[in-house]
Every structure is written in structure tokens, then in C-alpha cells.
Amino acid sequence: MADGDAMSGGLSSLPVAGSEEWKYLDPARFLQSPEAEGSSLDALDPSWVLAGADSLLVFQDGVFRDDLSRLGDGVDVRPLSAMTEDEIRQSRPGRFDPPEPSLHAAVLAQAEDGVHVSVSRGVRAGLVQILEIGSGSGWTRHVVDASAGAQVDVVRLGVALPGRTSISRSVTEFRLGQGASVDHAMLVDGHVRSSAWNGIVARLERDASFVSRQFLFGSSVSRAECHVELQGPGARADLAGLCAQAGEEVADVLTVVRHAAPHTESKQVFQALAGGRSSASFLGVVQVDRAAQKTSARQSSRNLLLSREASVNSRPQLEIWADDVKCSHGSTTGRLDDKALFFLRSRGLSLESARRLLVRAFASELVEAVAREDFRFLLESRLEQVL
Amino acid sequence: MDQMSGEILLEIKGLRAKAGDTEILKGLDLVVRRGEIHAIMGPNGSGKSTLSQVIAGHPGYEITAGSVVYKGKDLLEMAPEIRSREGVFIAYQYPVEIPGVANNYFLRSALNEHRKHKGLPELDGGAFLKLLRERMKAVHMDPSLVGRSLNEGFSGGQKKRNEVLQMLLLEPELAFLDETDSGLDIDALRDCAEGVNSMKSPDRGFVVVTHYQRLLEHIVPDHVHVLSKGRIIHSGGKELALELEEKGYEWLTGTP
């Protein structure tokens, strides 16, 4: 089915604006192709590179930049452009049906390059960093294949070059074999002229563990989709995300977590910090199949509005077909706490400093929970700039 | 007695304040000189906490009449942060919990705002930590609380110790202690009182607001006032506190 879509450019299964999944955003916004402006980059800003990265794969507008990349040892990391057609086909035949309706199929069809990470059985790989630089139109597709008992960390950083109009679209497919463990984090670091669509699909076998952190900062329009299938008993997904924006940004997050086996567990924490005239929306779908008894699914959405004109929409959607399950969801949207603001001022902090402190405090729950220090510092400094 | 005290630090005249439609302070007068410790006692609902909040500049109260002059300036004209930097400190009855704001980060931010205001250089991380450890020891505050979120999950005693710690760091000229003794066990009470006593100086003024005489065994006041229905209805020396403990407030307020 995916191949069929690929043949027709993936455009036959495009989602429709106004549908439940695309209530606040028109998918067509991600299909434009701005011309690349300026010359291609000849050096990386050091702040983009994580100190702990064992492999660094750099793309500019979807094109692999061999000259700026380096590949580590001990783990099979390759750009798709260095693989044969057969190898690429084998990397994902029928393993993933792209979620529909979605832009996944379109991105898979349009993307000419990406990263293929393959971690052998029982291997504990280091950190693979994927750096995607946007200066025009870019499409990428990545595959992370963790065999039984394998472990790998993947950090993706999408940077929009300042002063240039860019649209980036990226799909990352994760396959986690029995007992495999993947830690994924993503930061989309955008600005008023950048848009970003990011989709991840993860399939987990028995006892596998998938952690994902998504941070959306500052893009004019951004969408993050996270489709997770817990297919084997004991599989666990821990998903969290934060969007932070203070201008006129629109950010849209969709998660679809499907519990297809008993004793599976999912936890989701999604937060939005919205100031200016920005808007953020979260749709969190949890599906529990009839066979998925004894599962636990928790979802929470906490949002902070920093101005009267900002808005947040949060919609949990639970579809539960099993009867012996623990599912919970909660959603709160509030403003800065007046009592806390007054207290801080009465200790000498200006209104501005007090607000900043409380905003940081809100974001810190997810930012400080990031275990990688290099990535956490990057998040903190970017967050400071956005707000 | 007056000639032994310092210059006037705070002068409240005919202060009336309301919250919503309810008038709570109804013509309150109080003069605090440098070097003095005043105790304000009174039954629940007499306006004790409102007075502290009004002095702090809480926006929930509307001042309808009267004046508050602090160090010769109109206190009511100052924003809450300016009052603080000018040396006014309130130890709150119910310290707020602020999840996500680290205690040490907050304390350093506050201290540096004060130092900037006084034209002093800001303290760097190391120098601040040294000072902080010293002051924490003085109030027997658990060192593990230093990096924790402000007051989150602190026991009642630790929250009040944290208020006194803030006072020790910010070194105010005028400190209001709003029912600092409420909900404290005897150790915490002693630690808080010692913190206050260590700050006593001819330059500072203290106002200790309390319902019970117990705290005043540890912090000995120069003057004791009885607040009832938004006004100070009786003033005396420290022996008045004992008398109130014995007789209750009825003989002064006229209501049982």
C-alpha cells in the first residue's frame, strides 16, 4: 500500500483540512516548496552539535551533507543515499503502513534521503544526532531499527536558518524488537518564516521501551505527529512534548497510541506555552484493543497562556475496547499564578523577572527531565530566545 | 522611653483598607521606630493579616483613607518590588509553593535585585552559595531543601524557616512577621525566633503579628498592641501580652 502511494507521489491519501486530525491547520501549508535562498552552508554553528554525539548526520533541505557529517563506530548508521535501492526497500517493506490520513505517505514518496540506523541484537549504541538545516524546501525520511535487546539514543534537531523561508518535512520510523530500548528527542528550532512537519511512527514488540521528547519552538507553523503501536505484551511508551511560542505561531500536536497487546503501558505529557497571538492544539488519541487487557494509559495536557490573544485547544480521545484497563487523562489550561507573581515581587523581583521565572518553571518540568545534559542546555538557551 | 528609641521608620495614620466591599482596616494608627520590636495581637478576623498584606502592597486590597510613611516616603505609592528593595520584608503566614522554581535560584535572584538597588555588585554562584549555607545553618534548615522547588513539599516548619532564611539574606530594615508561630512545633519556633533575634539592631524595626503569647517568650517585644475590628484599641509594654494570655481579649474588645 505504501508502495502504491509512493508511485503516485503519496498525494492520493492526503488528509483533509477541517477533519478531526486537522481541525486547526491546513495540511496544504506543508506542501509548498519555497526556493532555497542564499548559498549552501559551509560550516555548522557549534551550538547545533551535541557534545555527546557519536554520529552526526547533517542534511540541508533534505540533501545529505557528507562534508559536514561524521559516522561513529559500532553502529550501522548510513544515509539512504549511500544504500542500494534493494537495501532501502528491505529496510521498510510492509513494516509500516503509513498512518492515514496523514502526510506520511507523501513525505516517504518525496524524500530522497534520510538516515538508516540499524542496531544489532543486544548492542548498546551511543547517540546518533540527526541535524536538519532548513533554508528552503526539504523532505527526509529516517529509519531506526533496533533489534532485540538493542539500545540507541537518537536526537533530531531541526534548525531553520534565520532570514530564510523554509519548509521541512520529516518522517522517522522506529522499529523496536523484543526488549529493545530507544530514547528519541527532537527539537524544532524555528522562526517566523519557517514551517515544519514531523511525523514519527514507532512499533514496539514485547517488553520494548520507547521514550520520545518533542520540543517545538518558534516555527511559524509546526505540526508534530506521533503514532505508536504497542504490539507486544510489556511494551512501554513514554511520550512528552512542549511547544513554546510568543508571537503568531501555530503549533499542532497529534498523538495516536494504540495498545494492541495486554500489559502494555503508555504515558503522555504534553504542554504548551502560548503567548502573543499564537495558538497551540493537542489531539491525543488512545486506542485500546479488545485483546489489550491489563494495560495502563495515562495522558495529561497542561497549558499556560501568557496573553489574552493566545489560545490553546486540547482534546483527549479515548477509544477503549478492553474492560480491564487503567486509563486516565487530564487537561488544564491556565494563566500565570497571581499569588506566585505577587510573592516574587514582594521579595524584590520585577514583574518582568517574576513572569520569566514562572514561565521557566512551567517549561522546566519537561526540559529538566531531559537526561542528556548537552541537549538540555541547548533547549534552555533556545527557550530563553523564544520567550 | 521614646527618647531611647531611634528615628521613626514607619508611621501609619488613620489607615482604612477594604477587600472587595468589606472594610477590614478601619482607621489604624501605628508608629515603629528603628530598634523597636512591636507585637500586634488580636482575635481572628481583627485585620492582622490584612495589615501585613497592605504593607507588602498586595493588589487585592484597596486603600480608602489614611497614610503609610516609610523612611519619610509614601509607602503606598511604591510597587511591591520597590518596597522590598527599600527594606520592607513580610514573613508570610502561608508561604506560597512554586513548583519548578528552585529555592536557591529564587533566593539568589531576589538577593541580587536588592544588591543592584543598593548599587552593590551582584553575587556570583560561589559567593552566594557560601552565604546561603551560612544562613541556612542559622535557622537549622535542611541543606537538601536548597535546590528543591520553592516550598513544594516542605513541612510547615521548613516553610517558616525558609521565610526567616529569606529575611536573613535580604537583611530588611522593617520586618513584619505574620503569624510566624502558627503551626510550628517548639524546635521550629525556637529556630525562627533565634533567626529574628540575631537580626535585632538599633537600625531595624520589627512588627510581630501573632494570635498567641507563646512566640513573645522568644521574641521579646518593646510594645504590645491589641488589634480589634481593624483598629488598634489598646497598647502597652511586654506585660500586656501576658495579661492577654490570662484574660483573653474580651475585656478589651467588649465582645465574648
XYZ file of C-alpha atoms in Angstrom:
643
model
C 0.000 0.000 0.000
C 2.824 2.342 0.862
C 4.500 1.483 -2.388
C 1.323 2.260 -4.286
C 1.217 5.679 -2.709
C 4.857 6.181 -3.445
C 4.171 5.558 -7.116
C 1.622 8.342 -7.245
C 3.716 10.686 -5.155
C 1.814 9.827 -1.984
C -0.660 12.539 -2.722
C -3.696 10.298 -3.066
C -4.015 9.831 0.699
C -3.619 13.437 1.709
C -5.560 14.453 4.777
C -8.350 16.965 4.526
C -8.399 20.316 6.252
C -11.200 20.523 8.806
C -11.105 16.804 9.645
C -10.739 15.825 13.297
C -6.961 15.377 12.942
C -6.554 18.627 11.017
C -9.019 20.846 12.757
C -6.764 23.853 13.254
C -4.318 23.588 10.416
C -4.486 23.066 6.667
C -2.180 20.224 5.567
C -1.629 22.012 2.266
C 0.535 24.526 4.134
C 3.240 21.891 4.345
C 3.217 21.001 0.672
C 4.571 24.236 -0.738
C 8.138 24.374 -1.933
C 9.937 27.643 -1.283
C 13.068 28.221 -3.308
C 16.302 27.848 -1.401
C 17.730 31.281 -0.670
C 21.397 32.096 -0.399
C 24.260 29.695 -0.743
C 24.535 26.339 0.915
C 26.029 26.250 4.345
C 29.762 25.695 4.608
C 30.144 25.279 8.342
C 27.987 24.303 11.300
C 27.214 26.539 14.208
C 28.893 24.649 17.081
C 25.835 25.141 19.274
C 23.907 22.824 16.956
C 26.171 19.876 17.651
C 25.729 17.848 20.806
C 28.983 17.150 22.605
C 27.995 13.554 23.229
C 27.044 12.651 19.656
C 28.818 9.531 18.387
C 27.442 10.017 14.903
C 26.314 13.237 13.322
C 24.342 13.238 10.110
C 23.661 16.612 8.566
C 21.064 17.426 5.950
C 20.352 20.717 4.291
C 16.927 20.960 2.729
C 16.731 17.188 2.578
C 20.131 16.709 0.950
C 22.771 14.775 2.876
C 25.867 16.843 3.608
C 28.658 14.316 3.663
C 31.209 17.091 4.222
C 29.597 18.191 7.496
C 28.747 14.734 8.828
C 30.664 12.082 10.660
C 29.776 8.474 11.276
C 30.639 6.737 14.520
C 31.770 3.165 15.054
C 29.908 0.246 16.467
C 26.559 1.013 14.971
C 25.340 0.842 11.406
C 24.403 4.394 10.539
C 24.160 5.354 6.914
C 22.475 7.944 4.794
C 19.947 6.356 2.476
C 21.846 7.868 -0.427
C 24.702 5.502 0.373
C 22.442 2.465 0.196
C 21.243 0.484 -2.789
C 17.625 0.549 -3.872
C 17.263 -3.013 -2.604
C 18.674 -2.190 0.804
C 16.327 0.740 1.153
C 13.355 -1.319 0.133
C 14.311 -4.027 2.610
C 14.687 -1.503 5.387
C 10.967 -0.919 5.481
C 8.981 -3.341 3.372
C 5.500 -3.603 4.760
C 6.787 -2.921 8.236
C 4.885 0.275 8.486
C 1.627 1.129 6.973
C 1.748 4.884 6.979
C -0.969 6.261 9.235
C -3.828 7.669 7.245
C -4.926 10.209 6.513
C -1.546 11.739 7.012
C 1.329 13.371 5.241
C 3.475 10.330 5.980
C 2.975 8.722 2.591
C 3.646 11.983 0.808
C 6.854 12.545 2.759
C 8.026 8.986 2.149
C 7.429 9.458 -1.531
C 9.050 12.870 -1.832
C 12.047 12.327 0.422
C 15.175 11.345 -1.425
C 17.397 10.932 1.572
C 17.486 10.297 5.273
C 19.268 8.191 7.840
C 19.152 4.486 8.316
C 20.196 3.375 11.792
C 20.422 -0.284 12.480
C 21.434 -1.605 15.883
C 22.185 -5.299 16.137
C 20.805 -7.624 18.732
C 21.919 -6.751 22.236
C 24.161 -3.870 21.166
C 24.200 -0.754 23.240
C 24.784 2.010 20.728
C 25.602 5.602 21.601
C 23.969 8.789 20.448
C 23.039 9.378 16.852
C 22.371 13.022 16.105
C 20.440 13.997 13.019
C 20.751 17.662 12.188
C 18.423 19.059 9.583
C 19.039 22.556 8.380
C 16.245 24.352 6.618
C 16.962 27.081 4.099
C 14.332 26.168 1.513
C 12.239 23.096 0.879
C 13.268 19.803 2.479
C 11.928 16.273 2.779
C 13.625 13.497 4.753
C 12.808 10.001 5.902
C 14.639 8.135 8.595
C 14.541 4.567 9.828
C 15.731 3.415 13.243
C 15.813 -0.326 13.514
C 16.654 -1.630 16.991
C 16.896 -5.417 17.160
C 16.050 -7.468 20.220
C 17.709 -6.101 23.342
C 19.390 -3.241 21.452
C 19.630 0.287 22.785
C 20.116 3.571 20.997
C 19.628 7.288 21.561
C 18.504 9.446 18.684
C 18.364 13.228 18.869
C 16.990 15.180 15.949
C 17.483 18.884 15.688
C 15.697 20.866 13.016
C 17.158 24.324 12.629
C 15.643 26.923 10.361
C 18.337 29.278 9.096
C 17.463 32.832 10.067
C 16.180 35.162 7.395
C 15.161 32.410 5.005
C 11.784 30.939 4.194
C 11.839 27.219 4.760
C 9.528 24.249 4.976
C 10.834 20.979 6.278
C 9.044 17.667 6.397
C 10.409 14.577 8.018
C 9.254 11.068 8.834
C 11.088 8.829 11.272
C 10.120 5.203 11.576
C 11.213 3.234 14.620
C 11.133 -0.497 14.916
C 11.851 -1.881 18.361
C 12.463 -5.599 18.665
C 11.841 -7.594 21.805
C 13.246 -5.787 24.840
C 14.812 -3.032 22.704
C 15.061 0.442 24.113
C 15.064 3.668 22.107
C 15.360 7.149 23.506
C 14.316 9.779 20.995
C 14.306 13.536 21.353
C 13.554 16.216 18.848
C 13.834 19.968 18.830
C 12.332 22.048 16.059
C 14.035 25.401 16.348
C 12.174 27.684 14.007
C 11.230 31.288 13.378
C 8.571 33.424 11.703
C 9.442 32.253 8.203
C 9.826 28.542 8.870
C 7.342 25.692 8.891
C 7.946 22.140 9.984
C 6.035 18.904 9.794
C 7.458 15.976 11.744
C 5.969 12.544 11.951
C 7.182 9.599 13.926
C 5.890 6.080 13.780
C 7.044 3.516 16.315
C 6.224 -0.149 16.545
C 7.165 -1.971 19.697
C 7.484 -5.685 20.239
C 7.338 -7.449 23.576
C 8.961 -5.584 26.505
C 10.369 -2.856 24.271
C 10.609 0.655 25.610
C 10.254 3.850 23.594
C 10.852 7.292 25.019
C 10.162 10.356 22.930
C 10.501 14.050 23.724
C 9.359 16.638 21.210
C 10.056 20.317 21.524
C 8.549 22.799 19.108
C 9.971 26.284 19.486
C 9.161 29.306 17.420
C 8.182 27.962 13.983
C 5.537 29.943 12.162
C 3.623 26.727 11.571
C 4.550 23.394 13.061
C 2.947 20.034 13.323
C 4.230 17.011 15.210
C 2.632 13.620 14.854
C 3.475 10.635 16.933
C 1.981 7.253 16.056
C 2.914 4.464 18.425
C 1.818 0.849 18.303
C 2.407 -1.295 21.351
C 2.280 -4.678 19.699
C 3.866 -6.995 22.236
C 2.991 -7.576 25.876
C 5.037 -5.470 28.276
C 5.826 -2.782 25.693
C 6.034 0.735 27.097
C 5.891 4.195 25.548
C 6.738 7.392 27.371
C 5.887 10.414 25.243
C 6.163 14.062 26.078
C 6.243 17.330 24.260
C 6.428 21.038 24.807
C 5.635 23.823 22.415
C 6.738 27.294 23.301
C 5.773 30.340 21.319
C 5.221 34.013 21.903
C 4.427 35.524 18.525
C 1.861 34.468 15.951
C 2.857 30.830 15.697
C 0.516 27.924 15.136
C 1.579 24.606 16.616
C -0.339 21.395 16.301
C 0.397 18.093 18.026
C -1.260 14.781 17.285
C -0.515 11.563 19.138
C -2.070 8.223 18.383
C -1.128 5.456 20.780
C -2.512 2.038 20.079
C -2.404 -0.669 22.719
C -2.649 -3.884 20.753
C -1.355 -6.331 23.376
C -2.045 -6.977 27.061
C 0.113 -5.491 29.842
C 1.216 -2.556 27.740
C 1.785 0.867 29.182
C 1.757 4.392 27.812
C 2.338 7.721 29.426
C 1.930 11.075 27.727
C 2.620 14.568 28.973
C 2.120 17.378 26.509
C 2.470 21.020 27.373
C 2.036 24.277 25.544
C 3.285 27.704 26.490
C 1.460 30.205 24.364
C 1.992 33.938 24.359
C 1.420 36.739 21.875
C -1.273 35.812 19.384
C -0.088 32.247 18.995
C -2.212 29.139 19.143
C -1.450 25.562 20.058
C -3.544 22.455 19.814
C -3.178 18.922 21.062
C -5.182 15.910 19.995
C -4.262 12.789 21.928
C -5.822 9.565 20.724
C -5.503 6.422 22.828
C -6.798 3.192 21.388
C -7.029 0.055 23.493
C -7.824 -3.098 21.544
C -10.110 -5.758 22.982
C -7.102 -8.040 23.459
C -5.126 -5.441 25.376
C -6.258 -6.290 28.906
C -4.300 -5.027 31.923
C -2.984 -2.045 30.031
C -2.317 1.309 31.535
C -2.611 4.547 29.597
C -2.089 7.946 31.124
C -2.320 11.212 29.308
C -2.006 14.725 30.549
C -2.069 18.061 28.819
C -1.009 21.160 30.747
C -1.021 24.533 29.136
C -0.075 28.023 30.083
C -1.475 31.089 28.379
C 0.689 34.182 28.578
C -1.599 36.648 26.852
C -5.256 37.314 26.219
C -4.881 36.743 22.488
C -3.151 33.375 22.724
C -5.208 30.209 22.572
C -4.841 26.533 23.346
C -7.062 23.630 22.344
C -6.617 20.285 23.997
C -8.639 17.212 23.088
C -8.155 13.780 24.558
C -9.812 10.980 22.637
C -10.047 7.558 24.240
C -11.217 4.528 22.325
C -11.244 1.627 24.752
C -12.434 -1.839 23.790
C -10.956 -3.855 26.652
C -12.586 -3.823 30.096
C -9.709 -4.453 32.496
C -7.597 -1.365 31.889
C -6.404 1.750 33.654
C -6.788 4.818 31.513
C -6.647 8.379 32.647
C -6.449 11.739 31.048
C -6.443 15.278 32.278
C -6.175 18.660 30.716
C -5.608 22.020 32.291
C -5.081 25.432 30.768
C -4.286 28.363 32.974
C -2.538 31.661 33.307
C 0.380 32.685 35.483
C -0.466 32.363 39.152
C -1.163 35.830 40.596
C -0.265 34.709 44.107
C 3.140 33.468 42.992
C 3.733 36.639 40.942
C 2.919 38.838 43.917
C 5.083 36.793 46.252
C 8.098 37.074 43.957
C 7.595 40.817 43.531
C 7.319 41.245 47.277
C 10.807 39.720 47.510
C 12.192 42.333 45.145
C 11.855 40.752 41.698
C 10.444 42.983 38.976
C 7.173 41.948 37.382
C 9.132 41.027 34.267
C 11.637 38.831 36.152
C 8.865 37.214 38.160
C 6.963 36.343 34.999
C 10.089 34.961 33.382
C 10.836 32.835 36.418
C 7.337 31.342 36.444
C 7.347 30.695 32.711
C 10.672 28.899 33.017
C 9.273 26.956 35.927
C 6.413 25.736 33.774
C 8.725 24.628 30.990
C 11.279 23.147 33.341
C 9.163 20.124 34.149
C 9.917 18.679 30.736
C 13.180 20.438 29.962
C 14.855 19.471 33.214
C 13.677 15.899 32.846
C 15.887 15.601 29.754
C 18.707 13.386 30.947
C 21.254 14.400 28.302
C 22.975 17.476 29.613
C 24.171 18.720 26.193
C 20.657 18.593 24.791
C 19.155 20.125 27.913
C 21.496 23.138 27.683
C 20.550 23.582 24.045
C 16.860 23.521 24.975
C 17.324 26.013 27.769
C 19.166 28.528 25.633
C 16.656 28.223 22.758
C 13.716 28.508 25.100
C 15.144 31.714 26.512
C 15.300 33.156 22.989
C 11.780 32.158 22.022
C 10.233 33.698 25.119
C 11.098 55.628 76.683
C 10.696 57.485 73.407
C 13.956 59.329 73.773
C 15.765 55.969 73.958
C 14.425 54.849 70.599
C 15.667 55.719 67.145
C 14.089 57.764 64.422
C 10.690 56.915 63.024
C 10.836 54.098 60.487
C 7.160 53.585 59.813
C 4.200 55.784 60.533
C 0.694 54.581 59.802
C -2.097 57.117 60.228
C -5.840 56.505 60.007
C -5.361 53.627 57.581
C -8.527 52.230 56.054
C -8.455 49.317 53.623
C -11.028 47.068 52.097
C -11.097 43.793 50.226
C -13.959 43.859 47.778
C -16.836 45.533 49.603
C -15.649 44.609 53.060
C -13.762 47.199 55.048
C -11.149 45.432 57.165
C -8.822 48.150 58.429
C -10.857 50.981 59.910
C -8.529 53.764 60.896
C -5.361 52.077 62.077
C -2.522 54.055 63.677
C 0.948 52.722 64.399
C 4.422 54.199 64.799
C 7.523 51.985 64.607
C 10.920 53.449 65.390
C 14.273 51.950 64.480
C 15.444 49.490 67.110
C 11.956 48.599 68.303
C 10.052 45.353 68.344
C 6.276 45.706 68.248
C 3.818 42.901 68.760
C 0.338 43.144 67.316
C -2.085 40.728 68.889
C -5.751 40.249 68.371
C -8.533 37.804 67.825
C -9.072 36.076 64.477
C -10.601 38.350 61.895
C -9.359 41.541 63.521
C -7.300 42.523 60.456
C -3.840 41.302 61.479
C -3.004 39.580 58.210
C -4.576 42.348 56.146
C -2.184 44.821 57.724
C 0.813 42.721 56.637
C -0.582 42.340 53.117
C -1.267 46.063 52.805
C 2.280 46.847 53.909
C 3.565 44.376 51.291
C 1.471 46.080 48.608
C -0.901 43.241 47.810
C -3.163 44.339 44.918
C -6.201 42.642 46.478
C -6.727 45.485 48.955
C -7.959 48.950 48.249
C -6.723 51.749 50.467
C -9.587 54.171 51.043
C -8.088 56.547 53.612
C -5.021 57.268 55.684
C -1.302 57.246 55.032
C 1.711 54.996 55.442
C 5.040 56.769 55.569
C 8.182 54.615 55.479
C 11.616 56.229 55.884
C 9.930 59.533 55.126
C 8.433 58.312 51.839
C 4.898 57.387 50.861
C 4.946 53.596 51.019
C 1.561 53.248 49.351
C 2.964 54.823 46.188
C 5.655 52.167 45.837
C 5.310 48.969 43.765
C 5.702 45.778 45.823
C 9.202 45.113 44.463
C 10.333 48.643 45.333
C 9.058 48.272 48.903
C 11.063 45.084 49.179
C 14.246 46.597 47.757
C 13.802 49.580 50.051
C 13.963 47.205 53.005
C 10.400 46.103 53.788
C 10.009 42.402 54.427
C 6.935 40.321 55.220
C 7.354 36.797 56.569
C 4.117 35.299 55.325
C 1.683 33.266 57.346
C 1.077 30.935 54.395
C 4.240 30.835 52.277
C 3.389 30.065 48.631
C 4.591 26.914 46.938
C 6.012 27.499 43.478
C 6.660 24.266 41.617
C 9.563 24.453 39.191
C 11.261 27.478 40.763
C 14.360 26.240 42.544
C 14.717 27.691 46.029
C 18.373 28.666 45.606
C 17.772 30.214 42.192
C 14.920 32.292 43.562
C 16.917 33.380 46.633
C 19.859 34.455 44.529
C 17.643 36.378 42.093
C 15.966 38.192 44.966
C 19.229 38.987 46.739
C 20.833 40.287 43.561
C 17.848 42.543 42.831
C 18.364 44.038 46.281
C 22.087 44.424 45.751
C 21.565 46.125 42.394
C 19.128 48.511 44.034
C 21.764 49.409 46.626
C 24.432 49.856 43.969
C 26.321 46.744 45.062
C 27.774 44.205 42.629
C 25.755 41.013 42.140
C 26.961 37.910 43.953
C 28.244 35.106 41.769
C 27.196 31.498 42.285
C 30.048 30.565 44.599
C 29.854 33.579 46.880
C 26.099 33.250 47.084
C 26.244 29.574 47.966
C 28.669 30.261 50.787
C 26.405 32.935 52.230
C 23.349 30.758 51.767
C 24.894 27.788 53.604
C 25.829 30.021 56.496
C 22.340 31.470 56.811
C 20.670 28.100 56.423
C 22.688 26.758 59.289
C 21.480 29.622 61.445
C 17.837 28.542 61.063
C 18.626 24.801 61.061
C 17.250 24.387 57.597
C 17.728 21.013 55.952
C 20.506 21.536 53.342
C 18.747 19.183 50.930
C 15.960 21.760 50.520
C 18.235 24.275 48.862
C 17.798 23.053 45.295
C 14.210 21.946 45.653
C 11.210 23.778 44.243
C 10.272 26.709 46.427
C 8.339 25.412 49.453
C 6.980 22.478 47.455
C 6.528 19.543 49.792
C 8.176 21.450 52.663
C 6.807 20.761 56.130
C 5.136 23.659 57.953
C 8.315 24.196 59.964
C 10.560 24.175 56.898
C 8.343 26.692 55.132
C 8.571 29.118 58.049
C 12.314 28.532 58.383
C 12.520 29.354 54.689
C 10.718 32.662 55.296
C 13.161 33.531 58.066
C 16.042 32.456 55.821
C 14.850 34.943 53.193
C 14.812 37.614 55.857
C 18.360 36.768 56.931
C 19.547 37.024 53.333
C 17.709 40.193 52.385
C 18.518 41.987 55.675
C 15.453 44.235 55.731
C 15.098 47.434 57.743
C 11.464 46.769 58.572
C 10.231 43.211 59.021
C 6.632 42.110 59.529
C 6.292 38.578 60.824
C 2.759 37.472 60.050
C 1.739 34.692 62.465
C 5.116 33.071 62.015
C 4.348 30.887 65.016
C 1.181 29.316 63.627
C 1.516 25.603 63.091
C 5.062 25.389 64.416
C 6.485 22.826 66.774
C 8.692 24.085 69.575
C 12.007 23.471 67.748
C 10.932 25.320 64.646
C 9.524 28.113 66.777
C 12.838 28.488 68.598
C 14.830 28.413 65.335
C 12.644 31.087 63.774
C 12.790 33.240 66.900
C 16.570 32.918 67.069
C 16.762 33.986 63.445
C 14.787 37.108 64.259
C 16.758 37.849 67.435
C 20.048 37.547 65.542
C 18.830 40.389 63.324
C 17.949 42.749 66.142
C 19.780 46.010 65.713
C 19.353 49.696 66.515
C 18.628 50.277 62.805
C 15.863 47.773 62.336
C 12.250 47.661 63.288
C 10.144 44.551 63.754
C 6.414 44.020 63.862
C 5.446 40.599 65.157
C 1.840 39.748 64.381
C 0.556 36.884 66.462
C -2.503 35.350 67.989
C -0.673 33.765 70.900
C 1.696 34.916 73.576
C 3.946 31.862 73.036
C 6.143 33.464 70.342
C 6.686 36.509 72.547
C 8.510 34.371 75.113
C 11.193 34.016 72.467
C 10.982 37.376 70.737
C 10.524 39.913 73.496
C 8.606 42.966 72.285
C 9.058 46.567 73.429
C 5.441 47.388 72.686
C 2.313 45.271 72.500
C -0.809 46.414 70.659
C -4.267 44.932 70.523
C -5.923 44.988 67.122
C -9.668 44.631 67.063
C -12.106 45.276 64.242
C -9.490 46.989 62.142
C -8.140 49.404 64.758
C -5.544 49.361 67.469
C -7.629 49.671 70.596
C -5.035 49.259 73.301
C -1.254 49.476 73.617
C 1.161 48.612 76.390
C 4.513 47.083 77.273
C 5.514 43.439 77.079
C 3.486 42.590 80.184
C 0.310 43.237 78.188
C 0.925 40.025 76.249
C 0.813 38.007 79.478
C -2.299 39.771 80.586
C -3.986 38.948 77.280
C -2.938 35.337 77.589
C -4.560 35.187 81.002
C -7.718 37.178 80.427
C -8.340 36.747 76.705
C -9.359 39.672 74.532
C -12.912 40.139 75.763
C -12.121 42.642 78.470
C -10.748 44.952 75.762
C -12.926 44.217 72.773
C -16.097 44.070 74.791
C -17.329 41.019 72.890
C -17.045 37.463 74.149
